mmCIF file of C-alpha atoms and ligand atoms in Angstrom:
data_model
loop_
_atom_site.group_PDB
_atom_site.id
_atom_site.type_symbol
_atom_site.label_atom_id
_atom_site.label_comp_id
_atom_site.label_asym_id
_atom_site.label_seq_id
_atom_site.Cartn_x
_atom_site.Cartn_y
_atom_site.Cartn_z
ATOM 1 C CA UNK A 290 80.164 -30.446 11.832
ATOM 2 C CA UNK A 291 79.839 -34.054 11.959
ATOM 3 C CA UNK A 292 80.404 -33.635 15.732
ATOM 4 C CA UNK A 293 79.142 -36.544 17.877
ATOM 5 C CA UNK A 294 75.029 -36.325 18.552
ATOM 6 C CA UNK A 295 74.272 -35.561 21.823
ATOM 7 C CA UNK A 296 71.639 -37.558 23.854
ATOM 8 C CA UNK A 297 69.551 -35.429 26.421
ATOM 9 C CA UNK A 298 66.881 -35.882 28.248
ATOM 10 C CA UNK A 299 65.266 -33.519 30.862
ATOM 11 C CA UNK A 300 64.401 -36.064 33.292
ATOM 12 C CA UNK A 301 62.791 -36.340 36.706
ATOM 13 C CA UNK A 302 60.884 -38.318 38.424
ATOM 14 C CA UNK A 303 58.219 -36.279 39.422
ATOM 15 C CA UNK A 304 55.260 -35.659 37.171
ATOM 16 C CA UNK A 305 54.357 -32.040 35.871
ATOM 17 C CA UNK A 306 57.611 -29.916 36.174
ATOM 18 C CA UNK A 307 58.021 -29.419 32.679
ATOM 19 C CA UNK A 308 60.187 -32.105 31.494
ATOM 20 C CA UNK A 309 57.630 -32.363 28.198
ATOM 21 C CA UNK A 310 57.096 -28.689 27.459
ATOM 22 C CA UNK A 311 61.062 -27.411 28.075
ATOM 23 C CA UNK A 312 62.112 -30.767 25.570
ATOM 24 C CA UNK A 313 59.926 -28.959 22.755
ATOM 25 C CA UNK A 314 61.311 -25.092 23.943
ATOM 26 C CA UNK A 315 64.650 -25.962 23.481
ATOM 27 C CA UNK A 316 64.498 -28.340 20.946
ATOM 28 C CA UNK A 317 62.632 -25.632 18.988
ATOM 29 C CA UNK A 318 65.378 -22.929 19.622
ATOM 30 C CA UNK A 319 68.558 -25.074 18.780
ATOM 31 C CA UNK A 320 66.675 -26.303 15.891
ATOM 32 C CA UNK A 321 64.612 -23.073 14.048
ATOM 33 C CA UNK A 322 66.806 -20.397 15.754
ATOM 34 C CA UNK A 323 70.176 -21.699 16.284
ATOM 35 C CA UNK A 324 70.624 -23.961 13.384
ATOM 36 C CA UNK A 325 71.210 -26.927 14.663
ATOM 37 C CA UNK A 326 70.021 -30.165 13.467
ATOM 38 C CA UNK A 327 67.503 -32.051 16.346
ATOM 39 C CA UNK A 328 65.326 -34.954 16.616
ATOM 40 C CA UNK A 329 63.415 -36.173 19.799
ATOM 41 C CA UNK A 330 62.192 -39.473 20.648
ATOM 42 C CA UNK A 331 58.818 -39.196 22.458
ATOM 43 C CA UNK A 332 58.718 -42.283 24.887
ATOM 44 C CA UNK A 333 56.004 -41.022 27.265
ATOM 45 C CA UNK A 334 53.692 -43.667 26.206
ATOM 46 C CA UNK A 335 50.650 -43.827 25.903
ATOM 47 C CA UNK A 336 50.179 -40.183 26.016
ATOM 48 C CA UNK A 337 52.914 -39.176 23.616
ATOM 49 C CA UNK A 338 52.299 -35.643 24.081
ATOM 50 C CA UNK A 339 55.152 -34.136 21.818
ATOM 51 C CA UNK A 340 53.663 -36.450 18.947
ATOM 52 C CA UNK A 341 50.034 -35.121 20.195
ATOM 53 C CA UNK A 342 51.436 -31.907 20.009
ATOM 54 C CA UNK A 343 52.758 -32.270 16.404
ATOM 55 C CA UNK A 344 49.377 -33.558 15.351
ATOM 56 C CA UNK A 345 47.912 -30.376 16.405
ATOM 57 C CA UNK A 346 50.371 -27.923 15.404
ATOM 58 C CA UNK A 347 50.214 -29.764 11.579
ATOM 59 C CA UNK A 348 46.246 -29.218 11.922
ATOM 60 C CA UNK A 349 46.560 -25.983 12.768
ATOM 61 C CA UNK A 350 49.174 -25.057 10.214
ATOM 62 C CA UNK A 351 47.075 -26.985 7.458
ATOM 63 C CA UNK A 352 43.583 -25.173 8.025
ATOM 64 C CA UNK A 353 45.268 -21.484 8.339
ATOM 65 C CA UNK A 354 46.510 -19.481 5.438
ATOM 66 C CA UNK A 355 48.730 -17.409 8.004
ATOM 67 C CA UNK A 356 50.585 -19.940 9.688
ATOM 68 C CA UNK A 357 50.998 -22.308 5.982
ATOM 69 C CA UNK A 358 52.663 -18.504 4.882
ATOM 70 C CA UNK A 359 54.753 -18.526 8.090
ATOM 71 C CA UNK A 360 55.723 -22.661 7.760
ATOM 72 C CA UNK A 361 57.044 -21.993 3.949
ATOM 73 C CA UNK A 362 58.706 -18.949 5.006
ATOM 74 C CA UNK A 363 60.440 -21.053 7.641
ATOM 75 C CA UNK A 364 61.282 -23.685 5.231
ATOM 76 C CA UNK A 365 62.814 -21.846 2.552
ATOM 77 C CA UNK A 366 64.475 -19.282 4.992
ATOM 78 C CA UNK A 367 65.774 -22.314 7.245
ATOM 79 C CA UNK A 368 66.252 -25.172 3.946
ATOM 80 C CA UNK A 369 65.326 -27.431 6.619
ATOM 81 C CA UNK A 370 62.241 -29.209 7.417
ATOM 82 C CA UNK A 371 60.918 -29.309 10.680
ATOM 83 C CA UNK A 372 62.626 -31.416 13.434
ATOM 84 C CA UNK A 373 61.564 -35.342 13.363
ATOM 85 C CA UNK A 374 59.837 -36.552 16.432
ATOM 86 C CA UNK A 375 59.466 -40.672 16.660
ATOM 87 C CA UNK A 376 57.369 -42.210 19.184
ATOM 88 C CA UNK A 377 58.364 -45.236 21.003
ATOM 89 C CA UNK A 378 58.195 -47.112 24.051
ATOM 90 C CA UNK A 379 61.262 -45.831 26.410
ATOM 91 C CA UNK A 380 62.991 -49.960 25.818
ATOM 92 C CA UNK A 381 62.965 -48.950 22.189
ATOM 93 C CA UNK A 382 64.161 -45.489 22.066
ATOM 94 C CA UNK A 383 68.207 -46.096 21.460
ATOM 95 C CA UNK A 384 67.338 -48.372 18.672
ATOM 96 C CA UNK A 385 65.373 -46.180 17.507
ATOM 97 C CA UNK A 386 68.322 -42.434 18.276
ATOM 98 C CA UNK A 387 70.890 -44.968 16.209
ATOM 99 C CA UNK A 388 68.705 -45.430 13.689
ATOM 100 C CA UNK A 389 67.938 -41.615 13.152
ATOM 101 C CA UNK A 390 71.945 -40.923 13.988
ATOM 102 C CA UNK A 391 72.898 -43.343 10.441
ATOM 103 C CA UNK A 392 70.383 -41.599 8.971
ATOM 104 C CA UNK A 393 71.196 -37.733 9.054
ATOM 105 C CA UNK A 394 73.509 -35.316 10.813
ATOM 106 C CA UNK A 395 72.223 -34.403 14.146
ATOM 107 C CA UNK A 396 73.193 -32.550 16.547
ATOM 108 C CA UNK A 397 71.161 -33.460 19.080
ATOM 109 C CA UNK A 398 68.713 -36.113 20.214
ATOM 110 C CA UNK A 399 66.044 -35.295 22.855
ATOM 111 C CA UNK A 400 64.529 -37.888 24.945
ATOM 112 C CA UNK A 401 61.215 -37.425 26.230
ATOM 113 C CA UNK A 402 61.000 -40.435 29.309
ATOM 114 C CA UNK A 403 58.078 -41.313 31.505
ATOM 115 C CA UNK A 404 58.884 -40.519 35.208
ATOM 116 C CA UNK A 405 58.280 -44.001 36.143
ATOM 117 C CA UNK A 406 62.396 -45.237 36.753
ATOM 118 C CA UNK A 407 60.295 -49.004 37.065
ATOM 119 C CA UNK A 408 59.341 -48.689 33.139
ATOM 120 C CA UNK A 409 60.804 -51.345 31.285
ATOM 121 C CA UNK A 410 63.895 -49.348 29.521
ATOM 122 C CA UNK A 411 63.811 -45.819 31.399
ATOM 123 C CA UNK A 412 67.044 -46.216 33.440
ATOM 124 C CA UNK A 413 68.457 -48.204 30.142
ATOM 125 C CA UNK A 414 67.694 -45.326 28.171
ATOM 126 C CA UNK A 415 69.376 -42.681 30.898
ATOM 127 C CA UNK A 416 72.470 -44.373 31.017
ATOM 128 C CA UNK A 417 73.182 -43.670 27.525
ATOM 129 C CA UNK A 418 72.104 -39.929 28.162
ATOM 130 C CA UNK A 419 75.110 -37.801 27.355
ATOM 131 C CA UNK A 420 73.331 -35.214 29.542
ATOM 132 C CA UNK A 421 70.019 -35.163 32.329
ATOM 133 C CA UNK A 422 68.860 -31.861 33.371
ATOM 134 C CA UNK A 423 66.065 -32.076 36.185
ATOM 135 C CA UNK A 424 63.575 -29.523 36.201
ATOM 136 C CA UNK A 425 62.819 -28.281 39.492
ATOM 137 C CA UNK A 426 60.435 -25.695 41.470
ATOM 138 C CA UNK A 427 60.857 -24.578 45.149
ATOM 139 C CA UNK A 428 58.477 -26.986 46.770
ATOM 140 C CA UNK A 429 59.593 -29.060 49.937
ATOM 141 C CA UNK A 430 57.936 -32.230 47.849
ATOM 142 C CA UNK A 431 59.466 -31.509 44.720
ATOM 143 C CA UNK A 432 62.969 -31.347 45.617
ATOM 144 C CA UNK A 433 62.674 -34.273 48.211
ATOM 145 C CA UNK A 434 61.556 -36.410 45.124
ATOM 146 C CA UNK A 435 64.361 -34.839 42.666
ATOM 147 C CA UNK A 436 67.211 -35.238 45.305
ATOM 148 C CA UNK A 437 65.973 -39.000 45.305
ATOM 149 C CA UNK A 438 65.729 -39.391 41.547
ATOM 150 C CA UNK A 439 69.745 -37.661 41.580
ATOM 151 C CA UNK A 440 71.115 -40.070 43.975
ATOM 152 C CA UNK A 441 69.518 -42.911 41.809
ATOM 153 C CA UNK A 442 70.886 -42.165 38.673
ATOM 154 C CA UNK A 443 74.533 -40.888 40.646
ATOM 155 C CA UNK A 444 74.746 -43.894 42.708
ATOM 156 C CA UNK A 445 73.371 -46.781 40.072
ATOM 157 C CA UNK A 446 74.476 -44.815 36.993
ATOM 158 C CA UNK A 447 77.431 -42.293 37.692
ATOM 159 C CA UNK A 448 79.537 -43.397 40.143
ATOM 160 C CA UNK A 449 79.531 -46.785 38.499
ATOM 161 C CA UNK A 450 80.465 -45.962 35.632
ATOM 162 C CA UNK A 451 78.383 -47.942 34.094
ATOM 163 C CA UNK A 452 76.416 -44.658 32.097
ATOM 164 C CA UNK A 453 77.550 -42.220 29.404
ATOM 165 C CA UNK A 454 76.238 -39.496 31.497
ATOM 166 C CA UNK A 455 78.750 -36.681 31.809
ATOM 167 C CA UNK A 456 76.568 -34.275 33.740
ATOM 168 C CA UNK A 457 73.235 -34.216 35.634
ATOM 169 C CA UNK A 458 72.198 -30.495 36.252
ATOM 170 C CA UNK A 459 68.756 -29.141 37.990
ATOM 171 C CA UNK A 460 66.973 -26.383 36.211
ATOM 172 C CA UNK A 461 64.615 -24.150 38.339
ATOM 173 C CA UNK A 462 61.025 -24.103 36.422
ATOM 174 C CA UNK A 463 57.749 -22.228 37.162
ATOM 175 C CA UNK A 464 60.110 -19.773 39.021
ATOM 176 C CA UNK A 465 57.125 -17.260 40.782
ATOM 177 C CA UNK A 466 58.080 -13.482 40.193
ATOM 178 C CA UNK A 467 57.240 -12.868 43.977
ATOM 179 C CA UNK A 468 58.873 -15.521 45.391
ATOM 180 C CA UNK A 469 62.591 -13.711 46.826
ATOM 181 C CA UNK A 470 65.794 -14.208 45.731
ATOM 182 C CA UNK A 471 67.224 -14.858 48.649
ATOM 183 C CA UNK A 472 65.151 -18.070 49.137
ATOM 184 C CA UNK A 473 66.327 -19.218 45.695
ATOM 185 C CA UNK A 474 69.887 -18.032 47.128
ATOM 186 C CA UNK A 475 69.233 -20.441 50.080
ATOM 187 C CA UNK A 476 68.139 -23.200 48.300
ATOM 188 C CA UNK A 477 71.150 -22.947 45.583
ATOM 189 C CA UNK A 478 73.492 -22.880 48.927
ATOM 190 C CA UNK A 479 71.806 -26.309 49.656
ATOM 191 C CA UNK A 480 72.045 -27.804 46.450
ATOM 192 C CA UNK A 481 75.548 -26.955 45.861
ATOM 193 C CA UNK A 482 76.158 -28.710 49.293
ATOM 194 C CA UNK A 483 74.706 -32.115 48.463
ATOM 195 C CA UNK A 484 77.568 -31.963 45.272
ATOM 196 C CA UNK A 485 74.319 -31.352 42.876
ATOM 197 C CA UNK A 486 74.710 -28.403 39.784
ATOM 198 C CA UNK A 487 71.858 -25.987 39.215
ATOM 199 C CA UNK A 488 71.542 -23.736 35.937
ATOM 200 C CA UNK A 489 72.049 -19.852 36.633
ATOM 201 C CA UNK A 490 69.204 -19.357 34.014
ATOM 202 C CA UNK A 491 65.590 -19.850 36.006
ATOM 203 C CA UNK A 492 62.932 -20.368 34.116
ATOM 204 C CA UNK A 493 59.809 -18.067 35.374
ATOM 205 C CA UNK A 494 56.341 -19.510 35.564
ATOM 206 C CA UNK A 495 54.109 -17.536 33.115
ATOM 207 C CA UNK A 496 51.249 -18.524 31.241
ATOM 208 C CA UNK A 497 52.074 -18.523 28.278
ATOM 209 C CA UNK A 498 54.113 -21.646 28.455
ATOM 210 C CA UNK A 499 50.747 -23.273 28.523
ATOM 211 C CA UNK A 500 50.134 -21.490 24.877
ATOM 212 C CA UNK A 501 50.227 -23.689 21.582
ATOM 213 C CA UNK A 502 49.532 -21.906 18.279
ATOM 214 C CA UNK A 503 45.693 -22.706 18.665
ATOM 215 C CA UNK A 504 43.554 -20.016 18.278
ATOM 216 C CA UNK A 505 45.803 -16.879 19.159
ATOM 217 C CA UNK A 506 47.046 -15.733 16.249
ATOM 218 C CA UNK A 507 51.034 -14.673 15.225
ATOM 219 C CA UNK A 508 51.385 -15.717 18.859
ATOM 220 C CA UNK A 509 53.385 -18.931 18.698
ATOM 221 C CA UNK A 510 54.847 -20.090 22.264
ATOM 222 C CA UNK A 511 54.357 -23.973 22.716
ATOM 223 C CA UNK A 512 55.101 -25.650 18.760
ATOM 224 C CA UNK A 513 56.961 -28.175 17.371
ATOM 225 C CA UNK A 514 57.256 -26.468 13.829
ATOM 226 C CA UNK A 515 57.961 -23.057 14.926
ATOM 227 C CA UNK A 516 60.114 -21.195 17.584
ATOM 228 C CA UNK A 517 59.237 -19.342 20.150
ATOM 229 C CA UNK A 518 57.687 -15.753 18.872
ATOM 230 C CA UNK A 519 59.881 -13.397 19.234
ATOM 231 C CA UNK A 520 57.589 -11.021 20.856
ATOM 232 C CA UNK A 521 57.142 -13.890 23.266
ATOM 233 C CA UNK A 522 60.496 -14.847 23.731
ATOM 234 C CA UNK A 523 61.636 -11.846 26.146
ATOM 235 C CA UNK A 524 61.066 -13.054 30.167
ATOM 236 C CA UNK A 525 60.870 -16.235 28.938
ATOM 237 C CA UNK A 526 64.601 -17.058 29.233
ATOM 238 C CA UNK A 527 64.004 -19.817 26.659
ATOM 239 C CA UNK A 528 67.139 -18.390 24.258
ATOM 240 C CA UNK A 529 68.787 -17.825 28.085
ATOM 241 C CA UNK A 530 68.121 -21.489 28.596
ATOM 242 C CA UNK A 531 69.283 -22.758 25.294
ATOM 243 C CA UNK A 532 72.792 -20.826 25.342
ATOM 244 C CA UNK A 533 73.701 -21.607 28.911
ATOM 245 C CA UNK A 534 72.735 -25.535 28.270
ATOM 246 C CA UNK A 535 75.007 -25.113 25.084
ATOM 247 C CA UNK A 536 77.908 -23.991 27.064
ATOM 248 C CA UNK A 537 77.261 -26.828 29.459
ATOM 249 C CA UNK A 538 77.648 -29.503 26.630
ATOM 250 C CA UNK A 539 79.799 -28.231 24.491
ATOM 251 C CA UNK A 540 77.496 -26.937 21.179
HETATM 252 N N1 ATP B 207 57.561 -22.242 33.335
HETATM 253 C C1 ATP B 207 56.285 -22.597 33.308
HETATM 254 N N2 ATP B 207 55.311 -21.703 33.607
HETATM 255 C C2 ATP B 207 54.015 -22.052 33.602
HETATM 256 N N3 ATP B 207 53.568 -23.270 33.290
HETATM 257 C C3 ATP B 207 54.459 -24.207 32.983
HETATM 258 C C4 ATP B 207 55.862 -23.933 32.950
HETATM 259 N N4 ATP B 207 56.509 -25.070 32.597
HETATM 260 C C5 ATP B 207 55.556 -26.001 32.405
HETATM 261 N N5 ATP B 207 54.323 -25.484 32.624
HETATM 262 C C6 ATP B 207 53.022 -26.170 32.543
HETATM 263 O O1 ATP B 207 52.988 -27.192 33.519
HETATM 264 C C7 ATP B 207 52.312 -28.322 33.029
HETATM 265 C C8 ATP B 207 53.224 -29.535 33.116
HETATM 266 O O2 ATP B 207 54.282 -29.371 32.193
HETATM 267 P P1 ATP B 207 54.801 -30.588 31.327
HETATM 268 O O3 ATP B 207 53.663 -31.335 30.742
HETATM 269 O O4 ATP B 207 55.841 -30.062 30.436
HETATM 270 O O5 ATP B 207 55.463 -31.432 32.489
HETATM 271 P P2 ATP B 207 55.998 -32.933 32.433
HETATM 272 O O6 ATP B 207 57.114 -32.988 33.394
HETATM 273 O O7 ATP B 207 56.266 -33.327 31.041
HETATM 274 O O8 ATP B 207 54.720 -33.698 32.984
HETATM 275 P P3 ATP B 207 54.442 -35.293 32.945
HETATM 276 O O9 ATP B 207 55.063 -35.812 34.180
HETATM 277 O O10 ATP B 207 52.947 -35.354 32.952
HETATM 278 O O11 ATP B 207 55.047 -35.823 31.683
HETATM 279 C C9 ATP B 207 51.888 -27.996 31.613
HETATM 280 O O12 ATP B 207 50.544 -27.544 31.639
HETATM 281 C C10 ATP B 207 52.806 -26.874 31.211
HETATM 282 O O13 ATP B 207 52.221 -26.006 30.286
HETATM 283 MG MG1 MG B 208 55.559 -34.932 29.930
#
């Protein structure tokens, strides 16, 4: 207890690898499964998705008698309320973590940045990261942009020493079933060689990572209130995910 608060951010450049949706996965896990205490800081103005998100998922739980039973449940199980998500532009958003760290115990603060490294406050606000990970997939484009992002924030942040960072890890996302090992094997090999570390947990592509808790009921996948259902969980790797980042920093 009373440990430091970790700052993380899954960060990358590129646009639509999953920085927004693993953020609210993990966060969701460390907070409503593991017990830890989170908050996240939604900087991806002006679409604020996680704060979007929480709109809905309130609506939701609000107008259906099922999911108010399962929020209570949650509470009273949990004596915890629901994670706090602020939204702020990304120049804003330490203010705004050392104003949340005074105010409670937490364990961790998740930062959800635009890609854009030329938005006022982004590379600010990564330098104080205690931890990036960089969601990937196995597309020539992808990883061309990601190793350019990594030797950005290791040559102007790292190196320097001018960052808090004390690790910047990939994570393989949207991982296809069919796809073979050994190409996963071969790009690893690569990786390793340009001095970058990759997560051993890969995170498949599936479609229920594009589920919320609208309309399907009891079948809760993409929420800020609730975790991951367990039924939903398995071949997800989320809890996978959540323990091998844990070991990485420390928790
Ligand atoms: N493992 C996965 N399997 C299938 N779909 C996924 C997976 N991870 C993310 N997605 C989907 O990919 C899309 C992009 O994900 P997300 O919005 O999290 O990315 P992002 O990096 O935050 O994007 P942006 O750059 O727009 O902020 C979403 O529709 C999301 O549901
Ligand atoms: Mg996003």
């Amino acid at each position: 207890m009373n440990k430091e608060t970790l700052f993380i951010a899954f960060s990358t450049q590129k646009g639509g690898m999953g920085k927004t949706t693993l953020s609210v996965l993990i966060a969701g896990h460390l907070h409503y499964v593991k017990g830890y205490n989170v908050a996240v800081i939604d900087c991806d103005y002006p679409q604020h998705s996680i704060r979007e998100l929480r709109k809905r998922d309130v609506q939701q739980v609000m107008s259906d008698n099922y999911y108010k039973r399962l929020a209570h449940q949650q509470f009273t199980t949990l004596n915890k309320k629901a994670y706090t998500i602020e939204s702020s532009k990304a120049a804003d958003a330490i203010g705004i973590a050392e104003a949340l760290q005074q105010a409670g115990d937490l364990d961790f603060i998740f930062f959800d940045l635009p890609g854009t490294l030329n938005t006022p406050g982004v590379l600010k606000t990564l330098a104080t990261m205690d931890y990036i990970f960089t969601p990937i997939s196995a597309d020539r484009i992808v990883l061309e942009s990601t190793l350019q992002f990594t030797s950005l924030i290791n040559d102007n942040l790292i190196t320097t020493g001018k960052s808090n960072i004390k690790g910047l890890h990939l994570i393989w996302n949207m991982v296809d079933g069919r796809e073979k090992t050994p190409l996963y094997d071969a790009y690893d090999n690569a990786i390793a060689e340009l001095g970058l570390e990759v997560l051993k947990t890969k995170v498949p592509d599936s479609k229920k990572f594009r589920k919320e808790i609208v309309s399907e009921r009891k079948m809760i996948f993409r929420s800020t209130l609730f975790p991951v259902d367990k039924s939903l969980r398995k071949g997800s790797n989320i809890e996978e995910l959540t323990n091998e980042i844990c070991q990485i920093v420390n928790r």
